[in-house]
Coordinates of C-alpha atoms in Angstrom, one line a residue:
Chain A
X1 CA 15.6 -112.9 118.4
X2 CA 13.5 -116.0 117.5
X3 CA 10.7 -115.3 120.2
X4 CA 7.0 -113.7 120.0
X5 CA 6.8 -110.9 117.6
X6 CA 4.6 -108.5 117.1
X7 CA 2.1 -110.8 116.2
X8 CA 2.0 -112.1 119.4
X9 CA 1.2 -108.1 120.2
X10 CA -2.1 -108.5 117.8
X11 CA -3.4 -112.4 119.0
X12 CA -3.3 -110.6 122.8
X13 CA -5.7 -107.6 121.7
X14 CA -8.2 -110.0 120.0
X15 CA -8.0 -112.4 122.9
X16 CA -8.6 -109.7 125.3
X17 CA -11.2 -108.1 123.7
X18 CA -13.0 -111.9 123.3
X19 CA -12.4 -112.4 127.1
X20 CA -13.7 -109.1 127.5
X21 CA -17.4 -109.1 125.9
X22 CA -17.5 -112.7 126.9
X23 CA -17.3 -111.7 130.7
X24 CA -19.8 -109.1 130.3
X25 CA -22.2 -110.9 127.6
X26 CA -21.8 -113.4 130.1
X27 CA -24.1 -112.1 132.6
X28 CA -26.5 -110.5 130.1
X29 CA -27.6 -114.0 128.8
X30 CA -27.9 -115.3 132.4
X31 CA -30.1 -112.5 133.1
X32 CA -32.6 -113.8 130.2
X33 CA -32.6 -117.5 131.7
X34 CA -33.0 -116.2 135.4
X35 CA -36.1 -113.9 135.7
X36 CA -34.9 -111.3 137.8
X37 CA -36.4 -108.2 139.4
X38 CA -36.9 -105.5 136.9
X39 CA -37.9 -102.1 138.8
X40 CA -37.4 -98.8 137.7
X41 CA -35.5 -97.4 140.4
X42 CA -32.9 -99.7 139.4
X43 CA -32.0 -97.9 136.3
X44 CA -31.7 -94.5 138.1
X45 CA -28.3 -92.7 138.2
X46 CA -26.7 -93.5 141.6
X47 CA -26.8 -90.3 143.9
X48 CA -26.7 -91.7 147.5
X49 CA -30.5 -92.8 147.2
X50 CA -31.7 -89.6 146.1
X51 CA -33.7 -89.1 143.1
X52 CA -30.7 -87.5 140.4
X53 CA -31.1 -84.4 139.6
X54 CA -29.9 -82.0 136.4
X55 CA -27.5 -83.8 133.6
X56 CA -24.2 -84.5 133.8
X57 CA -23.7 -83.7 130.2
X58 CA -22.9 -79.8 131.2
X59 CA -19.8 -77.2 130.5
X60 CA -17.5 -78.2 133.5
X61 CA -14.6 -75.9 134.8
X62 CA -11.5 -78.2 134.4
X63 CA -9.2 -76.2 136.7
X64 CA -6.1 -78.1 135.6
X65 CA -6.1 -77.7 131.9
X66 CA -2.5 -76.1 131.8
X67 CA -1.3 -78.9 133.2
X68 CA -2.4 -80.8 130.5
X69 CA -1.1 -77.8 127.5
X70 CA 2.1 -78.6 129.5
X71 CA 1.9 -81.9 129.6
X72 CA 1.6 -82.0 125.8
X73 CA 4.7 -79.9 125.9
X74 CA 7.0 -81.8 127.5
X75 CA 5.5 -85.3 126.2
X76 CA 7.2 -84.6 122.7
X77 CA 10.0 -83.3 124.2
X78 CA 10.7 -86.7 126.3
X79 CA 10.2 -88.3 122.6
X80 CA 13.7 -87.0 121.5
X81 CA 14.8 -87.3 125.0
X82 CA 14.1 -91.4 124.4
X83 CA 16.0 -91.6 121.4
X84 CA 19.3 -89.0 122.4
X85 CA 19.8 -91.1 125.6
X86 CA 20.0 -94.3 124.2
X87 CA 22.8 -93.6 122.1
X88 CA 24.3 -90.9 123.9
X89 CA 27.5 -92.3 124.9
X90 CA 28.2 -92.9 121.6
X91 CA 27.2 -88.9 121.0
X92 CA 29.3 -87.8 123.3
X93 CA 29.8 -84.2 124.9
X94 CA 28.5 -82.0 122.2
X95 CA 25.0 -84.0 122.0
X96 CA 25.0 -83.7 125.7
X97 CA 25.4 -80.2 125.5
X98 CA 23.3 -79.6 122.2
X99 CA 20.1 -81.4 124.4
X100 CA 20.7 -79.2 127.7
X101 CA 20.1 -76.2 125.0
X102 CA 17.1 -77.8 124.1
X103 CA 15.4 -78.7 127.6
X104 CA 16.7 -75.3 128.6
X105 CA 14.5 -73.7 125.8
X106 CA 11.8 -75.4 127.0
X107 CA 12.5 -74.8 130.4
X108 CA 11.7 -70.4 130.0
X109 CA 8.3 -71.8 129.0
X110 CA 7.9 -73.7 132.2
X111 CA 9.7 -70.8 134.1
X112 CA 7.0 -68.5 132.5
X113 CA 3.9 -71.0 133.3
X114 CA 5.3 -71.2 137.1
X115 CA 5.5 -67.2 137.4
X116 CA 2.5 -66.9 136.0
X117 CA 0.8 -69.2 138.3
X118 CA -0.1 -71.6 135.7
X119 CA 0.8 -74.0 138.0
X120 CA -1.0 -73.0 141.2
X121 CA -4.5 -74.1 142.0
X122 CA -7.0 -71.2 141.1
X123 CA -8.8 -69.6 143.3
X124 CA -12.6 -69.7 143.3
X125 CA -15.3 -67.4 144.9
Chain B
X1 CA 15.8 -132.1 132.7
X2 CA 18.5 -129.4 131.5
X3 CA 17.7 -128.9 128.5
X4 CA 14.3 -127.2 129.7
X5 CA 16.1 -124.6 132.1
X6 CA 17.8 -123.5 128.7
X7 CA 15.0 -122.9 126.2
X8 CA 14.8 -119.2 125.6
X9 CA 11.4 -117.6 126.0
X10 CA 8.1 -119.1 126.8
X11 CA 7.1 -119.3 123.2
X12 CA 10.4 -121.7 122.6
X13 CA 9.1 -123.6 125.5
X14 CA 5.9 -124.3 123.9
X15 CA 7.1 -125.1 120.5
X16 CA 9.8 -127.7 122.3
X17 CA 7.1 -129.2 124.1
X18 CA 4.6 -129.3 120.6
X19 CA 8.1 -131.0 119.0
X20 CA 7.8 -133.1 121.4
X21 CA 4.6 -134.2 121.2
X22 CA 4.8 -134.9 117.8
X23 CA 2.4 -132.5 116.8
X24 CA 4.4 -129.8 115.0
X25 CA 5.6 -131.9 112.0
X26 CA 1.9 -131.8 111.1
X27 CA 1.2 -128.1 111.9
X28 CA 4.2 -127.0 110.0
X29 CA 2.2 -127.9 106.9
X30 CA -0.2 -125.0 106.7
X31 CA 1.7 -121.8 106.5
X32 CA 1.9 -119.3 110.2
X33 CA -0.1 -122.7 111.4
X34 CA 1.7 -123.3 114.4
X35 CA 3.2 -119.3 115.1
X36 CA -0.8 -118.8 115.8
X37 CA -1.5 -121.5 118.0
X38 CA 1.0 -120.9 119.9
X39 CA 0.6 -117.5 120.5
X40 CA -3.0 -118.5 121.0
X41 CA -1.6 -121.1 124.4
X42 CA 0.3 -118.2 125.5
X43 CA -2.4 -115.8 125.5
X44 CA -4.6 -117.9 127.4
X45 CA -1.6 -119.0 129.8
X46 CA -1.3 -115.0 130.3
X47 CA -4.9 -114.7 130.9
X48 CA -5.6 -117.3 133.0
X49 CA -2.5 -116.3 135.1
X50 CA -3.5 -112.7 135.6
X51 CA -6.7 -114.0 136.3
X52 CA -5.3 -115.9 139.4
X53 CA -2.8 -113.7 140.2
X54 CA -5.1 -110.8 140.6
X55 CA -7.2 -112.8 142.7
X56 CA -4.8 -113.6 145.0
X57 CA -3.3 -110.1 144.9
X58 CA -6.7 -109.0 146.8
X59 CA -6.5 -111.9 149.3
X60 CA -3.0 -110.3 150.3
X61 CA -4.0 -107.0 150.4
X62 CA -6.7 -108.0 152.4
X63 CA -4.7 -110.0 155.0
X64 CA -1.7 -108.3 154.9
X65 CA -3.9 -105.0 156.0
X66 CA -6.0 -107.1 157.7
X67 CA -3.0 -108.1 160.2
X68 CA -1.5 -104.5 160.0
X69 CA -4.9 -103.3 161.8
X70 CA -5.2 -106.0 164.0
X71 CA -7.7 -108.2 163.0
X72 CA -7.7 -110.8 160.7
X73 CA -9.0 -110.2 157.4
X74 CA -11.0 -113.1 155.4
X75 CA -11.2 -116.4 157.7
X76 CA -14.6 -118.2 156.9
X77 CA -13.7 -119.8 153.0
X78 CA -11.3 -122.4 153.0
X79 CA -8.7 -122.4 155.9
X80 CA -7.9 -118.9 156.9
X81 CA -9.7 -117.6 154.1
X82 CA -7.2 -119.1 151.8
X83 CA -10.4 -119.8 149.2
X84 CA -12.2 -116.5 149.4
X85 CA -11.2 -115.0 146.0
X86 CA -12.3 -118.2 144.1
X87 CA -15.8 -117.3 146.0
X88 CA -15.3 -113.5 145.3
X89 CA -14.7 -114.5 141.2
X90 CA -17.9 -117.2 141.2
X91 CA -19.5 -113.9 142.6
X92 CA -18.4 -111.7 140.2
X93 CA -20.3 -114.0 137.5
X94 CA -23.3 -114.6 138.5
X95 CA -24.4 -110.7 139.6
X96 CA -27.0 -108.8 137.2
X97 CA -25.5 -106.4 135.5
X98 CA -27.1 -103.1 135.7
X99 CA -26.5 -100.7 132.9
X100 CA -28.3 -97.4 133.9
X101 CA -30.7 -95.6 132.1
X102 CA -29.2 -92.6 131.3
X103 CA -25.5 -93.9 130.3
X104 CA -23.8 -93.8 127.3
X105 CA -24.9 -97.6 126.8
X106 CA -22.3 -98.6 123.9
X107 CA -19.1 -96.7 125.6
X108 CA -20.5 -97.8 129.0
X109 CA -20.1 -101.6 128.0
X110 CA -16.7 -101.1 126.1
X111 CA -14.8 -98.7 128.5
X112 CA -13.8 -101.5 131.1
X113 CA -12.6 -103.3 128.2
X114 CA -10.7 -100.4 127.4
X115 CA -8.8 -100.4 130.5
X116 CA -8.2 -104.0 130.5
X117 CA -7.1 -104.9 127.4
X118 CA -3.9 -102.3 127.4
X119 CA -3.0 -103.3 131.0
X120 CA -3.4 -107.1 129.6
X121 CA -1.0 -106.6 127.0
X122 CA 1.8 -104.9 129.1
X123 CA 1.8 -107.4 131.7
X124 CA 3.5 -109.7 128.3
X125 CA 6.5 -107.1 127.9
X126 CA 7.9 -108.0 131.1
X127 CA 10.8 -110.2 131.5
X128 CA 10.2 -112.3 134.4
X129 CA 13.5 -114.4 134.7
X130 CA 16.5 -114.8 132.5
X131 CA 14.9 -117.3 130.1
X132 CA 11.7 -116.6 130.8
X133 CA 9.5 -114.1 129.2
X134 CA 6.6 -113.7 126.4
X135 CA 8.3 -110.9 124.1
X136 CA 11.9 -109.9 124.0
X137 CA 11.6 -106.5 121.6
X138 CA 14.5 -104.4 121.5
X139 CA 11.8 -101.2 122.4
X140 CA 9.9 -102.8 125.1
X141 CA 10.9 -100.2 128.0
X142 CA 8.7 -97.4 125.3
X143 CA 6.5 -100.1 124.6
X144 CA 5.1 -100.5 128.2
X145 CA 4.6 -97.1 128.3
X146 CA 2.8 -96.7 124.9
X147 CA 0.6 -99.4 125.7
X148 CA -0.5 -98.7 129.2
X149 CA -1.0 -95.2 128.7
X150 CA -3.4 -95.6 126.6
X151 CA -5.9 -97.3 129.3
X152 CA -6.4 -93.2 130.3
X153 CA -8.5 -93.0 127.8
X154 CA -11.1 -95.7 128.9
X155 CA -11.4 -94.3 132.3
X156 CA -12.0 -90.8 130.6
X157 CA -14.9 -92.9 128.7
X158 CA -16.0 -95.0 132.1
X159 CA -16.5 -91.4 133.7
X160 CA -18.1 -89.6 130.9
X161 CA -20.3 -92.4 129.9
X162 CA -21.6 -93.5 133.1
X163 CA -23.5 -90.4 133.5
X164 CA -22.8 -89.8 137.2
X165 CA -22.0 -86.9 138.9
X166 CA -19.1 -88.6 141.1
X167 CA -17.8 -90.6 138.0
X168 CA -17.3 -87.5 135.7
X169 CA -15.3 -86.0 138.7
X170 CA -13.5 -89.0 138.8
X171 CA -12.8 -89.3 135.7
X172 CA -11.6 -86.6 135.3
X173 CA -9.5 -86.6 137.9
X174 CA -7.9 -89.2 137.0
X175 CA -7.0 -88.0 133.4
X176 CA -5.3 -85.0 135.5
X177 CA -2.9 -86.9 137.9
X178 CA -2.1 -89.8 135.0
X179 CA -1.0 -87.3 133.2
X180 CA 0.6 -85.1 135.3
X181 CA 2.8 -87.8 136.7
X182 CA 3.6 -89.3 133.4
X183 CA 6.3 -86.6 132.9
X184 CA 8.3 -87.6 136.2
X185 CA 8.0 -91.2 135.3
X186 CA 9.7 -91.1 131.9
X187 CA 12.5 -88.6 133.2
X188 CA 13.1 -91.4 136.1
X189 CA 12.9 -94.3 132.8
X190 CA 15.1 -92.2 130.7
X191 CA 17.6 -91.7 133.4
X192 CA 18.1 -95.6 133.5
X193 CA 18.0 -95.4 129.8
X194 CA 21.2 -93.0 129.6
X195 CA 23.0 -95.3 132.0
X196 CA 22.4 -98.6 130.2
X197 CA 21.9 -97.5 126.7
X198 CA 19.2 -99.6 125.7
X199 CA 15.6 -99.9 125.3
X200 CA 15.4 -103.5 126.1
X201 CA 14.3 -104.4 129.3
X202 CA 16.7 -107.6 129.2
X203 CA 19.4 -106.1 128.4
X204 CA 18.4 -103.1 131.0
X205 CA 18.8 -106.1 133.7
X206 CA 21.8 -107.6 132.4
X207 CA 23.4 -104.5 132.5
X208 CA 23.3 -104.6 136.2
X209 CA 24.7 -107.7 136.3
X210 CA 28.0 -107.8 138.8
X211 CA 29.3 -106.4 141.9
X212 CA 30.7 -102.9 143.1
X213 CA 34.0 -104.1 145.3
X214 CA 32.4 -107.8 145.1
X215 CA 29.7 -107.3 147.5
X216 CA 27.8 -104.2 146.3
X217 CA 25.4 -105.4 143.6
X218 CA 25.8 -103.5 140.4
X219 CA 21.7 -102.2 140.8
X220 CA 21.4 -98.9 139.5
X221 CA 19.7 -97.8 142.6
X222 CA 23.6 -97.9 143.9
X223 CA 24.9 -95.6 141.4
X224 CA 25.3 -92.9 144.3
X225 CA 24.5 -89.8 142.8
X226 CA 21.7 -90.3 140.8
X227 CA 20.4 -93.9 141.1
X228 CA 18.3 -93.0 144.6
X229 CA 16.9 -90.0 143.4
X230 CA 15.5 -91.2 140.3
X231 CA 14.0 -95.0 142.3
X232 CA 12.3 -92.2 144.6
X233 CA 11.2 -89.9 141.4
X234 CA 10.5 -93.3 140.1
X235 CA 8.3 -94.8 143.0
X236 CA 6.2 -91.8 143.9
X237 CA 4.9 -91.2 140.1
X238 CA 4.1 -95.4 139.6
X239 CA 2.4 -94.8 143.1
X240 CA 0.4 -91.7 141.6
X241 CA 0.2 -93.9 138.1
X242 CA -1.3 -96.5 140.3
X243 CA -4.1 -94.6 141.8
X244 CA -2.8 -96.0 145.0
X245 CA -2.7 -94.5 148.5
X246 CA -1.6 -91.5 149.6
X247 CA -2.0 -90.6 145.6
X248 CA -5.8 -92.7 145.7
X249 CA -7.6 -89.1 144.2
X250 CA -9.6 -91.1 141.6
X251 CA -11.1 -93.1 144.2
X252 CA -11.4 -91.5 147.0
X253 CA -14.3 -92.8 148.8
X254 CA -15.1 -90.3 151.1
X255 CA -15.8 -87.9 148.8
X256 CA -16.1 -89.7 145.5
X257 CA -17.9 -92.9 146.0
X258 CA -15.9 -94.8 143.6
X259 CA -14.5 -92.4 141.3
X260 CA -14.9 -93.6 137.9
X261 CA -16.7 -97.0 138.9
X262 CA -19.5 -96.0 141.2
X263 CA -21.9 -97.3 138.2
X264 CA -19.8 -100.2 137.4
X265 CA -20.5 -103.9 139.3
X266 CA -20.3 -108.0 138.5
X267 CA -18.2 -108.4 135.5
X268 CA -17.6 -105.4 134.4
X269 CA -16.5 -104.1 137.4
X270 CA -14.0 -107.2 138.2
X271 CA -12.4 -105.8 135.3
X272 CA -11.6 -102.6 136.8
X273 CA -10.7 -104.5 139.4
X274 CA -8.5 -106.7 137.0
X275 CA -6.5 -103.7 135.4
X276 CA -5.8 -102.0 138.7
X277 CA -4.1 -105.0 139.8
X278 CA -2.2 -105.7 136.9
X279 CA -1.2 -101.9 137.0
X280 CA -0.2 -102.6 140.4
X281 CA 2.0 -105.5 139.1
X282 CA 3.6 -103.5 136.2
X283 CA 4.3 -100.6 138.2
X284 CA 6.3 -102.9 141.0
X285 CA 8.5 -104.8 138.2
X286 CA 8.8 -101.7 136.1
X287 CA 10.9 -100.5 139.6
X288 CA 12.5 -104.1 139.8
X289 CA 13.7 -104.1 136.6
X290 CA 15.2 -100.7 135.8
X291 CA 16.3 -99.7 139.8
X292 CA 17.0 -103.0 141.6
X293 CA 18.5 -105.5 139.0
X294 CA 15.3 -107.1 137.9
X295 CA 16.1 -111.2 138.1
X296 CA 19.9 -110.5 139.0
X297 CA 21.0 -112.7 142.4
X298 CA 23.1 -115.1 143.7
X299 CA 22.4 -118.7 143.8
X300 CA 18.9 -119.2 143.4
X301 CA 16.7 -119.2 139.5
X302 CA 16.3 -115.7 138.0
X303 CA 12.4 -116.1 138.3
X304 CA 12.5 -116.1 142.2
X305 CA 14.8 -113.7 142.7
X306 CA 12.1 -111.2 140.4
X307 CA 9.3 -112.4 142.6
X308 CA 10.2 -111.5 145.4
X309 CA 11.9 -108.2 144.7
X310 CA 8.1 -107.4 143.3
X311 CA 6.1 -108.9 146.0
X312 CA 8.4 -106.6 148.7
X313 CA 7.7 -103.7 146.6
X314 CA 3.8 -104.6 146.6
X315 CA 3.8 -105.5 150.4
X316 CA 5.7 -101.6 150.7
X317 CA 3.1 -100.2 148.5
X318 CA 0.4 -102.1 150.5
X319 CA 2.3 -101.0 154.1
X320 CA 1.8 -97.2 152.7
X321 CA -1.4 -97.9 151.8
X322 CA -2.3 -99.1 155.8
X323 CA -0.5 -96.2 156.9
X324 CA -0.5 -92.5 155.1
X325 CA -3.4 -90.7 154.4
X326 CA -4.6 -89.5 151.0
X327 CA -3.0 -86.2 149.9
X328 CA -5.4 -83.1 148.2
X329 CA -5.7 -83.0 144.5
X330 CA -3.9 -79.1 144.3
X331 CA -1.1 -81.2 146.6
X332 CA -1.2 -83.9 144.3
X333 CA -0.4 -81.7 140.7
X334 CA 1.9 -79.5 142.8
X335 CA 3.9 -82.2 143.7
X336 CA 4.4 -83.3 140.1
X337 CA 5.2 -80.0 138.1
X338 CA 6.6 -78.1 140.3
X339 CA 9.1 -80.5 142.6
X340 CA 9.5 -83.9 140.7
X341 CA 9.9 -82.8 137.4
X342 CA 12.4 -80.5 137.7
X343 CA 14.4 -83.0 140.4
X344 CA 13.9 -85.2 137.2
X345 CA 15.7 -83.1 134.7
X346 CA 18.4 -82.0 137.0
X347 CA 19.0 -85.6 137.8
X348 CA 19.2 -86.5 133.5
X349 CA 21.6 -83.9 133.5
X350 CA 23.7 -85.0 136.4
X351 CA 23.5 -88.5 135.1
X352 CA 24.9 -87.6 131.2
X353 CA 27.6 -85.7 132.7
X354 CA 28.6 -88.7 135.0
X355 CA 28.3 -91.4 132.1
X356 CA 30.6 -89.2 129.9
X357 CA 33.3 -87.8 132.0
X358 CA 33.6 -90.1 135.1

């Protein structure tokens, strides 16, 4: 392979971080040359016209957090997953079998997480 | 004139045409010289053609629904509106941008670059015809994925920085359902990955090169038992991936406002914009390649035969969008853990026990 390497991989994050503050300094130093409006209401938090009200900035219930313990679960799980299948057929049977034992291993933890109702929305009152 | 159809790669094509000009003999002088301008061309060919293409992707979406609901979309810029997004970028440039008082100000500015730059980069791991492509790594199918996962992170920022009721919700809805339907995804990847046995996404496509009984093509959305399963597992997660309809929870603009953009607008916004676009593209030629052959086709170049396997899937994707309404956000997670992922790993199974004993 004689094409891009990595480098290429490195040039496109600096371009594209250029581009980036660029396009938004972009407007900032237009904003100096054009004298534009500068009212306070402008700078308010948009709440459908209302004036905000409270923080944002609070403790928040995040309903779905299992799915994100699972999530990391299952995420280094489909690591090994990458590298078994692309050189399973040269594995053969026993690593086929060998990798069922493993998913199935993780599986009683998911079975457990669906009986438990990890899974299901939670009910609030 | 031949010789051009055979160069392999888009940076061979710019180092042909440099040796052609005369100009690399001098280059070659300074040491990585001419490996660095050329990347530097390519970039900017990349950026300037997502640039247009993004564009353009809006003035079909717009038309194509435009038509669906009959009426007719943009008409007054250019002849049948054909110059609108030209207007809509000049726009984009010249509006004040308003940072509000109360944000994060430093993550505020650097979270649509956050999006944007990892959905940048991806877009240059695609192959987009048989000689033509930016990068040819032997990892790029875990590549994409590396890279574009981590734009998840700047719309966690966008939210959380913005300091906005509706944007933290989006926000963080969003980080839910990308994640959540990043497990399906890779167990529809990985099942492609078994039957090819490569990470490359060129060799991916040249593996389904040929014909079942010589009029069958040789996709591996054809490989009965398990190909159609794992397109659908496939399709529904880049949908969810997408944020697009019926999956559009981190938008949802009856209840959210904008999701994570409500504070965003001008540049900053367009980059949004921008990413969810390119995402768009990814997610469509992700499908092409790995389910439906990528550029493999009769007669005509490997480039055309790509585009317009990915502009059906983004007119489909558009055609959903027109027609199904938005699932609920329990429906939404449900969905993914506790029917596709499953399907997923039954279907890996199926699939190592067909490669090995059939």
């Amino acid at each position: 392979m004689t094409e891009a390497g990595f480098g290429f991989i490195g040039v496109l994050v600096v371009l594209g971080f250029l581009f980036g503050f660029g396009g938004v300094a972009l407007p900032i130093i237009l904003n100096y040359l054009v004298k534009r409006k500068s009212e306070e209401e402008k700078y308010l938090t948009y709440e459908c016209g209302e004036n905000p009200i409270g923080d944002t900035k609070i403790p928040l219930s995040v309903q779905y957090y299992t799915y994100a313990l699972i999530f990391v679960i299952f995420d280094v799980e489909f690591i090994f997953l990458f590298l078994w299948a692309s050189v399973m057929r040269r594995l053969g049977t026993l690593a086929l079998f060998e990798m069922f034992l493993f998913i199935a291993i993780l599986l009683v933890g998911y079975l457990y997480a669906f009986k438990k109702g990890a899974l299901s929305w939670l009910e609030t009152r | 004139m031949m010789e051009l159809f055979e160069i392999e790669g888009i940076y061979e094509f710019f180092k042909y045409l440099l040796v052609k000009l005369g100009i690399y003999h001098y280059l070659e002088r300074i040491l990585y010289l001419p490996e660095i301008l050329i990347y530097l061309i390519m970039g900017l060919t990349l950026f300037g053609g997502i640039v247009i293409i993004a564009l353009y992707l809006s003035y079909l979406e717009r038309k194509f629904i435009g038509h669906i609901q009959v009426r007719l979309g943009p008409m007054r810029v250019g002849p049948h509106g054909f110059l609108q997004p030209i207007a809509d970028f000049l726009k984009f440039l010249q509006k004040e941008e308003i940072i509000p008082e109360k944000s994060d100000k430093l993550f505020f500015i650097i979270s649509p670059l956050l999006v944007f730059v990892p959905a940048f980069i991806t877009l240059s791991l695609i192959p987009l015809g048989r000689n033509l492509f930016f990068t040819d790594f032997s990892i790029s199918l875990l590549l994409v994925f590396s890279i574009s996962s981590a734009s998840v992170l700047g719309v966690i920022l966008a939210g959380w920085s913005s300091n906005n009721k509706y944007s933290i919700l989006g926000g963080m809805r969003t980080a839910a359902q990308l994640i959540s339907y990043e497990l399906p995804l890779v167990l529809a990847v990985i099942t492609v990955v078994i039957l090819s046995g490569s990470l490359n996404l060129q060799e991916i496509v040249k593996a389904q090169g040929g014909y079942f009984l010589s009029f069958i093509p040789k996709w591996y959305i054809f490989y009965l038992p398990v190909g159609p399963i794992g397109a659908l597992i496939l399709f529904i997660s880049s949908l969810a991936e997408m944020g697009r309809t019926p999956f559009d929870l981190p938008e949802a603009e009856s209840e959210l406002v904008a999701g994570y953009n409500t504070e965003f607008c001008g540049v900053m916004w367009a980059f949004f914009m921008f990413s969810e676009y390119i995402h768009l593209i990814v997610g469509a030629s992700l499908l092409t390649l790995l389910y439906l052959g990528g550029w493999q086709g009769p007669l005509l170049p490997s480039f055309i035969w790509f585009g317009v396997k990915v502009i059906v899937i983004i007119l489909l994707i558009m055609w959903i969008r027109a027609t199904i309404p938005r699932v609920r956000i329990d429906q939404l997670l449900s969905l993914s853990l506790k029917v596709l992922l499953p399907l997923g790993i039954l279907n890996i199974f199926i699939t190592g026990l067909v490669v090995l004993w059939f």
